[in-house]
């Protein structure tokens, strides 16, 4: 079996599913036959439901997330998305992101105390937690304490093991500790991976996190000196947040480019022939065996519009993306501009010489696939950044 054949069905199913989804609003004829009692509207709804279900499976979902109205995603998640994806959602560099999923969670306690709890029930147990970070926005000290003699403080984050004994050393486990300037302001990030992994293994052990601030001498400081924004009295853009970097185990197919820089350089170039060496070659490219004009194998646009599908309510970015598709003839002789495999070249020769009955010309299929990134709200209004492999045909070839 030739190398590209295993990937053609995946892209074909996706393209057909989406094409069917775009066409269901048209009035289709009934299927015919005496036993058929479906109207064209019934038939269209069946096709639409099946197409959406298949498309959701491509995105690793059973049902689309509920729409909770317009909410602003965390700026950190927006910045991360813009770092790893271009304006169309296509991955800039597959090595920029650790794992293939980033999830953000807001604090559910909204307490005035420096205790935080996050609901992780929407994280599938099959996902591997690679890194977990607690993001806290540090506020400026109150004016009355501006001239404090302290310039640095020790900030420590603990995992609570017993919610009723926050002051006991046996009731909490140290996760992260470091020095922070007293007069600084902005986001501070603490590693809490161990705690999150234990919560994923035992959901009942999730009692939250506790932050302790001490002077360099070890004594506890005034909470007015080192202040972190809470989920109760501060703007949403400064709320405490837990960020998880995970991997769902789905691997890219072999067509994904191993060189990210080559991938980006070639991903937007239509794969059309650049030259024709002879008039004979031109005739073989432009005319099929039956005399009809046929363009050579090339990459053509296939825009997936999430608004037309009805997903714009929960997808933040992108609004759609160009998946592209491959179309055209792979007639003998195959030039290098058609990126043929050796198998395809041999098949085209056998077809041209008619040595064996039933041997068709090679197929025009994607020979390089790229991933896209989706930024969206899940059912619990958490913002998720997820990378999906093999979603864009980067180039086409005869296989």
PDB file of C-alpha atoms in Angstrom, residues 60-329:
ATOM      1  CA  UNK A  60     -13.101  15.134  20.215  1.00  0.00           C
ATOM      2  CA  UNK A  61     -16.574  16.044  21.550  1.00  0.00           C
ATOM      3  CA  UNK A  62     -19.866  14.220  21.970  1.00  0.00           C
ATOM      4  CA  UNK A  63     -22.005  17.350  22.157  1.00  0.00           C
ATOM      5  CA  UNK A  64     -21.285  21.054  21.569  1.00  0.00           C
ATOM      6  CA  UNK A  65     -20.677  22.987  24.827  1.00  0.00           C
ATOM      7  CA  UNK A  66     -23.604  24.973  26.210  1.00  0.00           C
ATOM      8  CA  UNK A  67     -23.668  28.669  25.330  1.00  0.00           C
ATOM      9  CA  UNK A  68     -23.763  30.862  28.471  1.00  0.00           C
ATOM     10  CA  UNK A  69     -23.859  34.248  26.797  1.00  0.00           C
ATOM     11  CA  UNK A  70     -21.013  36.585  25.925  1.00  0.00           C
ATOM     12  CA  UNK A  71     -18.046  36.304  28.298  1.00  0.00           C
ATOM     13  CA  UNK A  72     -14.532  37.621  28.013  1.00  0.00           C
ATOM     14  CA  UNK A  73     -11.831  34.906  27.987  1.00  0.00           C
ATOM     15  CA  UNK A  74      -8.748  35.416  30.184  1.00  0.00           C
ATOM     16  CA  UNK A  75      -6.137  37.592  28.533  1.00  0.00           C
ATOM     17  CA  UNK A  76      -3.522  34.924  29.233  1.00  0.00           C
ATOM     18  CA  UNK A  77      -5.435  32.418  27.095  1.00  0.00           C
ATOM     19  CA  UNK A  78      -5.897  34.957  24.284  1.00  0.00           C
ATOM     20  CA  UNK A  79      -2.177  35.767  24.332  1.00  0.00           C
ATOM     21  CA  UNK A  80      -1.275  32.068  24.362  1.00  0.00           C
ATOM     22  CA  UNK A  81      -3.546  31.395  21.393  1.00  0.00           C
ATOM     23  CA  UNK A  82      -1.977  34.255  19.407  1.00  0.00           C
ATOM     24  CA  UNK A  83       1.467  32.895  20.266  1.00  0.00           C
ATOM     25  CA  UNK A  84       0.873  29.384  18.950  1.00  0.00           C
ATOM     26  CA  UNK A  85      -1.575  30.094  16.086  1.00  0.00           C
ATOM     27  CA  UNK A  86      -1.827  32.454  13.143  1.00  0.00           C
ATOM     28  CA  UNK A  87      -4.948  34.460  12.268  1.00  0.00           C
ATOM     29  CA  UNK A  88      -6.569  31.368  10.723  1.00  0.00           C
ATOM     30  CA  UNK A  89      -5.804  29.155  13.705  1.00  0.00           C
ATOM     31  CA  UNK A  90      -3.049  27.204  11.930  1.00  0.00           C
ATOM     32  CA  UNK A  91      -0.216  26.166  14.251  1.00  0.00           C
ATOM     33  CA  UNK A  92       2.866  28.342  13.829  1.00  0.00           C
ATOM     34  CA  UNK A  93       5.246  25.824  15.386  1.00  0.00           C
ATOM     35  CA  UNK A  94       4.150  22.394  16.727  1.00  0.00           C
ATOM     36  CA  UNK A  95       6.853  22.570  19.402  1.00  0.00           C
ATOM     37  CA  UNK A  96       5.669  25.806  21.045  1.00  0.00           C
ATOM     38  CA  UNK A  97       2.912  24.175  23.111  1.00  0.00           C
ATOM     39  CA  UNK A  98       3.523  21.611  25.833  1.00  0.00           C
ATOM     40  CA  UNK A  99       1.019  18.845  25.113  1.00  0.00           C
ATOM     41  CA  UNK A 100      -1.994  19.604  22.943  1.00  0.00           C
ATOM     42  CA  UNK A 101      -4.475  21.097  25.441  1.00  0.00           C
ATOM     43  CA  UNK A 102      -4.428  24.101  27.790  1.00  0.00           C
ATOM     44  CA  UNK A 103      -7.304  24.613  30.244  1.00  0.00           C
ATOM     45  CA  UNK A 104      -7.986  27.604  32.471  1.00  0.00           C
ATOM     46  CA  UNK A 105     -10.125  27.627  35.623  1.00  0.00           C
ATOM     47  CA  UNK A 106     -11.279  30.487  37.834  1.00  0.00           C
ATOM     48  CA  UNK A 107     -11.322  30.206  41.608  1.00  0.00           C
ATOM     49  CA  UNK A 108     -14.671  28.920  42.907  1.00  0.00           C
ATOM     50  CA  UNK A 109     -14.260  29.977  46.560  1.00  0.00           C
ATOM     51  CA  UNK A 110     -14.016  33.722  45.880  1.00  0.00           C
ATOM     52  CA  UNK A 111     -12.811  34.124  49.448  1.00  0.00           C
ATOM     53  CA  UNK A 112     -11.170  37.197  50.980  1.00  0.00           C
ATOM     54  CA  UNK A 113      -8.603  34.808  52.448  1.00  0.00           C
ATOM     55  CA  UNK A 114      -5.691  33.524  50.390  1.00  0.00           C
ATOM     56  CA  UNK A 115      -7.363  30.170  49.772  1.00  0.00           C
ATOM     57  CA  UNK A 116      -8.392  28.959  46.349  1.00  0.00           C
ATOM     58  CA  UNK A 117     -10.365  26.034  44.964  1.00  0.00           C
ATOM     59  CA  UNK A 118     -10.871  24.980  41.368  1.00  0.00           C
ATOM     60  CA  UNK A 119     -13.445  22.630  39.891  1.00  0.00           C
ATOM     61  CA  UNK A 120     -11.676  20.188  37.573  1.00  0.00           C
ATOM     62  CA  UNK A 121     -14.679  17.977  36.799  1.00  0.00           C
ATOM     63  CA  UNK A 122     -14.610  18.889  33.086  1.00  0.00           C
ATOM     64  CA  UNK A 123     -11.085  17.484  32.616  1.00  0.00           C
ATOM     65  CA  UNK A 124     -11.251  13.969  31.113  1.00  0.00           C
ATOM     66  CA  UNK A 125      -9.462  11.411  33.268  1.00  0.00           C
ATOM     67  CA  UNK A 126      -7.712  10.170  30.136  1.00  0.00           C
ATOM     68  CA  UNK A 127      -5.763  13.422  29.781  1.00  0.00           C
ATOM     69  CA  UNK A 128      -2.230  13.418  31.130  1.00  0.00           C
ATOM     70  CA  UNK A 129      -1.399  16.443  33.300  1.00  0.00           C
ATOM     71  CA  UNK A 130       1.990  17.774  32.199  1.00  0.00           C
ATOM     72  CA  UNK A 131       2.125  21.082  34.088  1.00  0.00           C
ATOM     73  CA  UNK A 132      -0.228  22.973  36.400  1.00  0.00           C
ATOM     74  CA  UNK A 133       0.198  26.645  37.342  1.00  0.00           C
ATOM     75  CA  UNK A 134      -1.518  28.922  39.840  1.00  0.00           C
ATOM     76  CA  UNK A 135      -1.765  32.458  38.428  1.00  0.00           C
ATOM     77  CA  UNK A 136      -2.250  35.223  41.006  1.00  0.00           C
ATOM     78  CA  UNK A 137      -2.413  38.941  40.263  1.00  0.00           C
ATOM     79  CA  UNK A 138      -0.343  40.863  42.815  1.00  0.00           C
ATOM     80  CA  UNK A 139      -1.715  44.276  43.800  1.00  0.00           C
ATOM     81  CA  UNK A 140       0.292  47.248  45.028  1.00  0.00           C
ATOM     82  CA  UNK A 141       0.627  47.633  48.808  1.00  0.00           C
ATOM     83  CA  UNK A 142      -1.862  49.965  50.408  1.00  0.00           C
ATOM     84  CA  UNK A 143      -0.683  53.599  50.639  1.00  0.00           C
ATOM     85  CA  UNK A 144      -0.200  53.435  54.419  1.00  0.00           C
ATOM     86  CA  UNK A 145       2.363  50.654  53.963  1.00  0.00           C
ATOM     87  CA  UNK A 146       4.194  52.078  50.996  1.00  0.00           C
ATOM     88  CA  UNK A 147       7.254  52.985  53.073  1.00  0.00           C
ATOM     89  CA  UNK A 148       7.604  49.528  54.628  1.00  0.00           C
ATOM     90  CA  UNK A 149      11.144  48.441  55.448  1.00  0.00           C
ATOM     91  CA  UNK A 150      10.510  45.116  53.713  1.00  0.00           C
ATOM     92  CA  UNK A 151      11.567  44.885  50.097  1.00  0.00           C
ATOM     93  CA  UNK A 152      10.981  41.155  49.511  1.00  0.00           C
ATOM     94  CA  UNK A 153       8.651  38.562  50.965  1.00  0.00           C
ATOM     95  CA  UNK A 154       8.532  34.787  50.822  1.00  0.00           C
ATOM     96  CA  UNK A 155       5.331  33.572  49.149  1.00  0.00           C
ATOM     97  CA  UNK A 156       4.525  29.873  49.569  1.00  0.00           C
ATOM     98  CA  UNK A 157       1.691  27.839  48.049  1.00  0.00           C
ATOM     99  CA  UNK A 158       0.393  24.783  49.913  1.00  0.00           C
ATOM    100  CA  UNK A 159      -1.965  21.976  48.996  1.00  0.00           C
ATOM    101  CA  UNK A 160      -4.639  21.648  51.672  1.00  0.00           C
ATOM    102  CA  UNK A 161      -4.911  18.136  53.091  1.00  0.00           C
ATOM    103  CA  UNK A 162      -7.431  19.020  55.817  1.00  0.00           C
ATOM    104  CA  UNK A 163      -9.672  22.029  55.214  1.00  0.00           C
ATOM    105  CA  UNK A 164     -10.340  22.463  58.931  1.00  0.00           C
ATOM    106  CA  UNK A 165      -6.681  22.901  59.928  1.00  0.00           C
ATOM    107  CA  UNK A 166      -5.095  25.440  57.602  1.00  0.00           C
ATOM    108  CA  UNK A 167      -2.595  26.561  60.259  1.00  0.00           C
ATOM    109  CA  UNK A 168      -1.284  23.063  60.951  1.00  0.00           C
ATOM    110  CA  UNK A 169       1.836  21.914  59.118  1.00  0.00           C
ATOM    111  CA  UNK A 170       0.398  18.388  58.967  1.00  0.00           C
ATOM    112  CA  UNK A 171      -2.743  19.616  57.201  1.00  0.00           C
ATOM    113  CA  UNK A 172      -0.951  21.036  54.148  1.00  0.00           C
ATOM    114  CA  UNK A 173       1.828  20.183  51.718  1.00  0.00           C
ATOM    115  CA  UNK A 174       4.304  22.704  50.309  1.00  0.00           C
ATOM    116  CA  UNK A 175       4.120  22.943  46.521  1.00  0.00           C
ATOM    117  CA  UNK A 176       6.016  26.102  45.579  1.00  0.00           C
ATOM    118  CA  UNK A 177       7.860  28.917  47.342  1.00  0.00           C
ATOM    119  CA  UNK A 178       9.827  31.936  46.159  1.00  0.00           C
ATOM    120  CA  UNK A 179      10.751  35.556  46.845  1.00  0.00           C
ATOM    121  CA  UNK A 180       8.557  38.346  45.462  1.00  0.00           C
ATOM    122  CA  UNK A 181       9.286  42.117  45.543  1.00  0.00           C
ATOM    123  CA  UNK A 182       6.918  43.875  47.910  1.00  0.00           C
ATOM    124  CA  UNK A 183       6.336  46.884  45.629  1.00  0.00           C
ATOM    125  CA  UNK A 184       5.823  44.974  42.364  1.00  0.00           C
ATOM    126  CA  UNK A 185       2.492  44.517  40.645  1.00  0.00           C
ATOM    127  CA  UNK A 186       1.322  42.030  38.035  1.00  0.00           C
ATOM    128  CA  UNK A 187       0.904  38.304  37.533  1.00  0.00           C
ATOM    129  CA  UNK A 188       2.820  35.816  39.660  1.00  0.00           C
ATOM    130  CA  UNK A 189       2.911  32.147  38.625  1.00  0.00           C
ATOM    131  CA  UNK A 190       3.421  29.159  40.957  1.00  0.00           C
ATOM    132  CA  UNK A 191       3.861  25.490  40.010  1.00  0.00           C
ATOM    133  CA  UNK A 192       1.164  23.267  41.541  1.00  0.00           C
ATOM    134  CA  UNK A 193       1.484  20.186  39.320  1.00  0.00           C
ATOM    135  CA  UNK A 194       1.754  17.678  42.190  1.00  0.00           C
ATOM    136  CA  UNK A 195      -1.529  18.837  43.734  1.00  0.00           C
ATOM    137  CA  UNK A 196      -3.474  18.699  40.470  1.00  0.00           C
ATOM    138  CA  UNK A 197      -2.200  15.210  39.663  1.00  0.00           C
ATOM    139  CA  UNK A 198      -3.355  13.996  43.064  1.00  0.00           C
ATOM    140  CA  UNK A 199      -6.769  15.648  42.532  1.00  0.00           C
ATOM    141  CA  UNK A 200      -7.125  13.946  39.154  1.00  0.00           C
ATOM    142  CA  UNK A 201      -6.371  10.582  40.770  1.00  0.00           C
ATOM    143  CA  UNK A 202      -8.791  11.242  43.662  1.00  0.00           C
ATOM    144  CA  UNK A 203     -11.368  13.971  43.092  1.00  0.00           C
ATOM    145  CA  UNK A 204     -12.330  13.936  46.777  1.00  0.00           C
ATOM    146  CA  UNK A 205      -8.842  15.049  47.795  1.00  0.00           C
ATOM    147  CA  UNK A 206      -9.325  18.438  46.099  1.00  0.00           C
ATOM    148  CA  UNK A 207      -9.588  20.682  49.167  1.00  0.00           C
ATOM    149  CA  UNK A 208      -7.934  23.650  47.513  1.00  0.00           C
ATOM    150  CA  UNK A 209      -4.743  25.680  47.795  1.00  0.00           C
ATOM    151  CA  UNK A 210      -3.513  27.974  50.569  1.00  0.00           C
ATOM    152  CA  UNK A 211      -1.054  30.859  50.137  1.00  0.00           C
ATOM    153  CA  UNK A 212       1.176  31.994  53.007  1.00  0.00           C
ATOM    154  CA  UNK A 213       3.251  35.197  52.933  1.00  0.00           C
ATOM    155  CA  UNK A 214       6.187  35.620  55.326  1.00  0.00           C
ATOM    156  CA  UNK A 215       9.067  38.033  55.833  1.00  0.00           C
ATOM    157  CA  UNK A 216      12.603  36.936  55.099  1.00  0.00           C
ATOM    158  CA  UNK A 217      12.916  36.317  58.833  1.00  0.00           C
ATOM    159  CA  UNK A 218      10.066  33.806  58.741  1.00  0.00           C
ATOM    160  CA  UNK A 219       7.337  35.792  60.479  1.00  0.00           C
ATOM    161  CA  UNK A 220       3.926  36.271  58.852  1.00  0.00           C
ATOM    162  CA  UNK A 221       3.385  39.607  57.164  1.00  0.00           C
ATOM    163  CA  UNK A 222       0.439  41.951  57.186  1.00  0.00           C
ATOM    164  CA  UNK A 223      -1.964  40.854  54.422  1.00  0.00           C
ATOM    165  CA  UNK A 224      -2.240  44.512  53.418  1.00  0.00           C
ATOM    166  CA  UNK A 225       1.441  44.513  52.490  1.00  0.00           C
ATOM    167  CA  UNK A 226       1.327  41.634  50.005  1.00  0.00           C
ATOM    168  CA  UNK A 227      -2.102  41.565  48.387  1.00  0.00           C
ATOM    169  CA  UNK A 228      -3.442  39.335  45.635  1.00  0.00           C
ATOM    170  CA  UNK A 229      -6.607  40.056  43.665  1.00  0.00           C
ATOM    171  CA  UNK A 230      -9.564  37.921  44.699  1.00  0.00           C
ATOM    172  CA  UNK A 231     -12.511  36.640  42.724  1.00  0.00           C
ATOM    173  CA  UNK A 232     -14.901  38.735  44.787  1.00  0.00           C
ATOM    174  CA  UNK A 233     -13.803  42.372  44.734  1.00  0.00           C
ATOM    175  CA  UNK A 234     -11.682  42.675  41.607  1.00  0.00           C
ATOM    176  CA  UNK A 235     -12.181  42.719  37.846  1.00  0.00           C
ATOM    177  CA  UNK A 236     -12.459  39.382  36.067  1.00  0.00           C
ATOM    178  CA  UNK A 237      -9.195  40.102  34.257  1.00  0.00           C
ATOM    179  CA  UNK A 238      -7.370  39.837  37.618  1.00  0.00           C
ATOM    180  CA  UNK A 239      -9.151  36.842  39.129  1.00  0.00           C
ATOM    181  CA  UNK A 240      -7.055  33.937  40.465  1.00  0.00           C
ATOM    182  CA  UNK A 241      -6.666  31.270  37.808  1.00  0.00           C
ATOM    183  CA  UNK A 242      -5.427  27.706  37.503  1.00  0.00           C
ATOM    184  CA  UNK A 243      -3.859  26.775  34.156  1.00  0.00           C
ATOM    185  CA  UNK A 244      -3.380  23.144  33.120  1.00  0.00           C
ATOM    186  CA  UNK A 245      -1.182  21.913  30.288  1.00  0.00           C
ATOM    187  CA  UNK A 246      -2.347  18.437  29.320  1.00  0.00           C
ATOM    188  CA  UNK A 247      -2.138  15.896  26.522  1.00  0.00           C
ATOM    189  CA  UNK A 248      -5.106  13.795  25.409  1.00  0.00           C
ATOM    190  CA  UNK A 249      -2.889  11.169  23.785  1.00  0.00           C
ATOM    191  CA  UNK A 250      -4.046  11.757  20.234  1.00  0.00           C
ATOM    192  CA  UNK A 251      -1.050  11.606  17.946  1.00  0.00           C
ATOM    193  CA  UNK A 252      -0.486  13.229  14.596  1.00  0.00           C
ATOM    194  CA  UNK A 253      -0.510  11.125  11.445  1.00  0.00           C
ATOM    195  CA  UNK A 254       2.707  10.544   9.523  1.00  0.00           C
ATOM    196  CA  UNK A 255       1.813  13.257   7.008  1.00  0.00           C
ATOM    197  CA  UNK A 256       2.377  15.995   9.604  1.00  0.00           C
ATOM    198  CA  UNK A 257       5.558  17.819   8.714  1.00  0.00           C
ATOM    199  CA  UNK A 258       8.474  17.067  11.026  1.00  0.00           C
ATOM    200  CA  UNK A 259      10.054  20.404  10.207  1.00  0.00           C
ATOM    201  CA  UNK A 260       7.850  23.221  11.573  1.00  0.00           C
ATOM    202  CA  UNK A 261       9.729  25.928   9.679  1.00  0.00           C
ATOM    203  CA  UNK A 262       9.327  24.092   6.390  1.00  0.00           C
ATOM    204  CA  UNK A 263       5.675  23.550   7.241  1.00  0.00           C
ATOM    205  CA  UNK A 264       4.970  27.241   7.725  1.00  0.00           C
ATOM    206  CA  UNK A 265       6.923  28.194   4.617  1.00  0.00           C
ATOM    207  CA  UNK A 266       4.875  25.830   2.440  1.00  0.00           C
ATOM    208  CA  UNK A 267       1.494  25.787   4.147  1.00  0.00           C
ATOM    209  CA  UNK A 268      -0.065  28.630   2.185  1.00  0.00           C
ATOM    210  CA  UNK A 269       1.332  27.906  -1.269  1.00  0.00           C
ATOM    211  CA  UNK A 270      -1.146  26.400  -3.747  1.00  0.00           C
ATOM    212  CA  UNK A 271       0.351  23.190  -5.099  1.00  0.00           C
ATOM    213  CA  UNK A 272      -0.020  23.903  -8.803  1.00  0.00           C
ATOM    214  CA  UNK A 273       2.425  22.922 -11.543  1.00  0.00           C
ATOM    215  CA  UNK A 274       5.104  25.550 -12.086  1.00  0.00           C
ATOM    216  CA  UNK A 275       6.153  24.539 -15.571  1.00  0.00           C
ATOM    217  CA  UNK A 276       5.379  22.148 -18.407  1.00  0.00           C
ATOM    218  CA  UNK A 277       8.341  20.553 -20.100  1.00  0.00           C
ATOM    219  CA  UNK A 278       6.742  19.644 -23.417  1.00  0.00           C
ATOM    220  CA  UNK A 279       3.542  19.891 -25.420  1.00  0.00           C
ATOM    221  CA  UNK A 280       3.019  16.177 -24.860  1.00  0.00           C
ATOM    222  CA  UNK A 281       3.212  16.713 -21.106  1.00  0.00           C
ATOM    223  CA  UNK A 282       0.786  19.611 -21.377  1.00  0.00           C
ATOM    224  CA  UNK A 283      -1.719  17.450 -23.245  1.00  0.00           C
ATOM    225  CA  UNK A 284      -1.422  14.661 -20.678  1.00  0.00           C
ATOM    226  CA  UNK A 285      -2.050  17.111 -17.870  1.00  0.00           C
ATOM    227  CA  UNK A 286      -4.962  18.990 -19.407  1.00  0.00           C
ATOM    228  CA  UNK A 287      -6.935  16.207 -21.060  1.00  0.00           C
ATOM    229  CA  UNK A 288      -8.270  13.030 -19.542  1.00  0.00           C
ATOM    230  CA  UNK A 289      -8.523   9.717 -21.358  1.00  0.00           C
ATOM    231  CA  UNK A 290     -12.103  10.525 -22.453  1.00  0.00           C
ATOM    232  CA  UNK A 291     -11.149  13.848 -23.997  1.00  0.00           C
ATOM    233  CA  UNK A 292     -12.532  16.100 -21.250  1.00  0.00           C
ATOM    234  CA  UNK A 293     -10.376  18.914 -19.944  1.00  0.00           C
ATOM    235  CA  UNK A 294      -8.978  18.124 -16.481  1.00  0.00           C
ATOM    236  CA  UNK A 295      -6.691  20.270 -14.378  1.00  0.00           C
ATOM    237  CA  UNK A 296      -3.663  18.640 -12.762  1.00  0.00           C
ATOM    238  CA  UNK A 297      -3.572  17.756  -9.090  1.00  0.00           C
ATOM    239  CA  UNK A 298      -3.609  20.905  -6.985  1.00  0.00           C
ATOM    240  CA  UNK A 299      -4.714  22.370  -3.657  1.00  0.00           C
ATOM    241  CA  UNK A 300      -7.998  24.297  -3.647  1.00  0.00           C
ATOM    242  CA  UNK A 301      -9.805  26.271  -0.906  1.00  0.00           C
ATOM    243  CA  UNK A 302     -12.291  24.636   1.487  1.00  0.00           C
ATOM    244  CA  UNK A 303     -13.392  27.163   4.107  1.00  0.00           C
ATOM    245  CA  UNK A 304     -14.965  25.842   7.295  1.00  0.00           C
ATOM    246  CA  UNK A 305     -17.216  28.564   8.755  1.00  0.00           C
ATOM    247  CA  UNK A 306     -18.092  27.874  12.415  1.00  0.00           C
ATOM    248  CA  UNK A 307     -20.830  30.506  12.348  1.00  0.00           C
ATOM    249  CA  UNK A 308     -22.641  28.725   9.504  1.00  0.00           C
ATOM    250  CA  UNK A 309     -22.423  25.480  11.462  1.00  0.00           C
ATOM    251  CA  UNK A 310     -23.889  27.209  14.522  1.00  0.00           C
ATOM    252  CA  UNK A 311     -20.793  27.020  16.758  1.00  0.00           C
ATOM    253  CA  UNK A 312     -19.902  30.716  16.994  1.00  0.00           C
ATOM    254  CA  UNK A 313     -21.538  30.967  20.436  1.00  0.00           C
ATOM    255  CA  UNK A 314     -18.874  28.892  22.180  1.00  0.00           C
ATOM    256  CA  UNK A 315     -15.828  29.161  19.903  1.00  0.00           C
ATOM    257  CA  UNK A 316     -13.705  32.235  20.644  1.00  0.00           C
ATOM    258  CA  UNK A 317     -11.121  31.835  17.850  1.00  0.00           C
ATOM    259  CA  UNK A 318     -10.865  31.293  14.988  1.00  0.00           C
ATOM    260  CA  UNK A 319     -14.239  32.106  13.420  1.00  0.00           C
ATOM    261  CA  UNK A 320     -13.397  29.603  10.717  1.00  0.00           C
ATOM    262  CA  UNK A 321     -10.392  28.218   8.867  1.00  0.00           C
ATOM    263  CA  UNK A 322      -9.342  27.069   5.415  1.00  0.00           C
ATOM    264  CA  UNK A 323      -9.002  23.290   5.456  1.00  0.00           C
ATOM    265  CA  UNK A 324      -8.197  23.165   1.702  1.00  0.00           C
ATOM    266  CA  UNK A 325      -8.816  20.081  -0.405  1.00  0.00           C
ATOM    267  CA  UNK A 326      -7.018  18.266  -3.194  1.00  0.00           C
ATOM    268  CA  UNK A 327      -8.454  17.887  -6.669  1.00  0.00           C
ATOM    269  CA  UNK A 328      -7.173  17.157 -10.127  1.00  0.00           C
ATOM    270  CA  UNK A 329      -5.789  14.470 -12.374  1.00  0.00           C
TER     271      UNK A 329
END
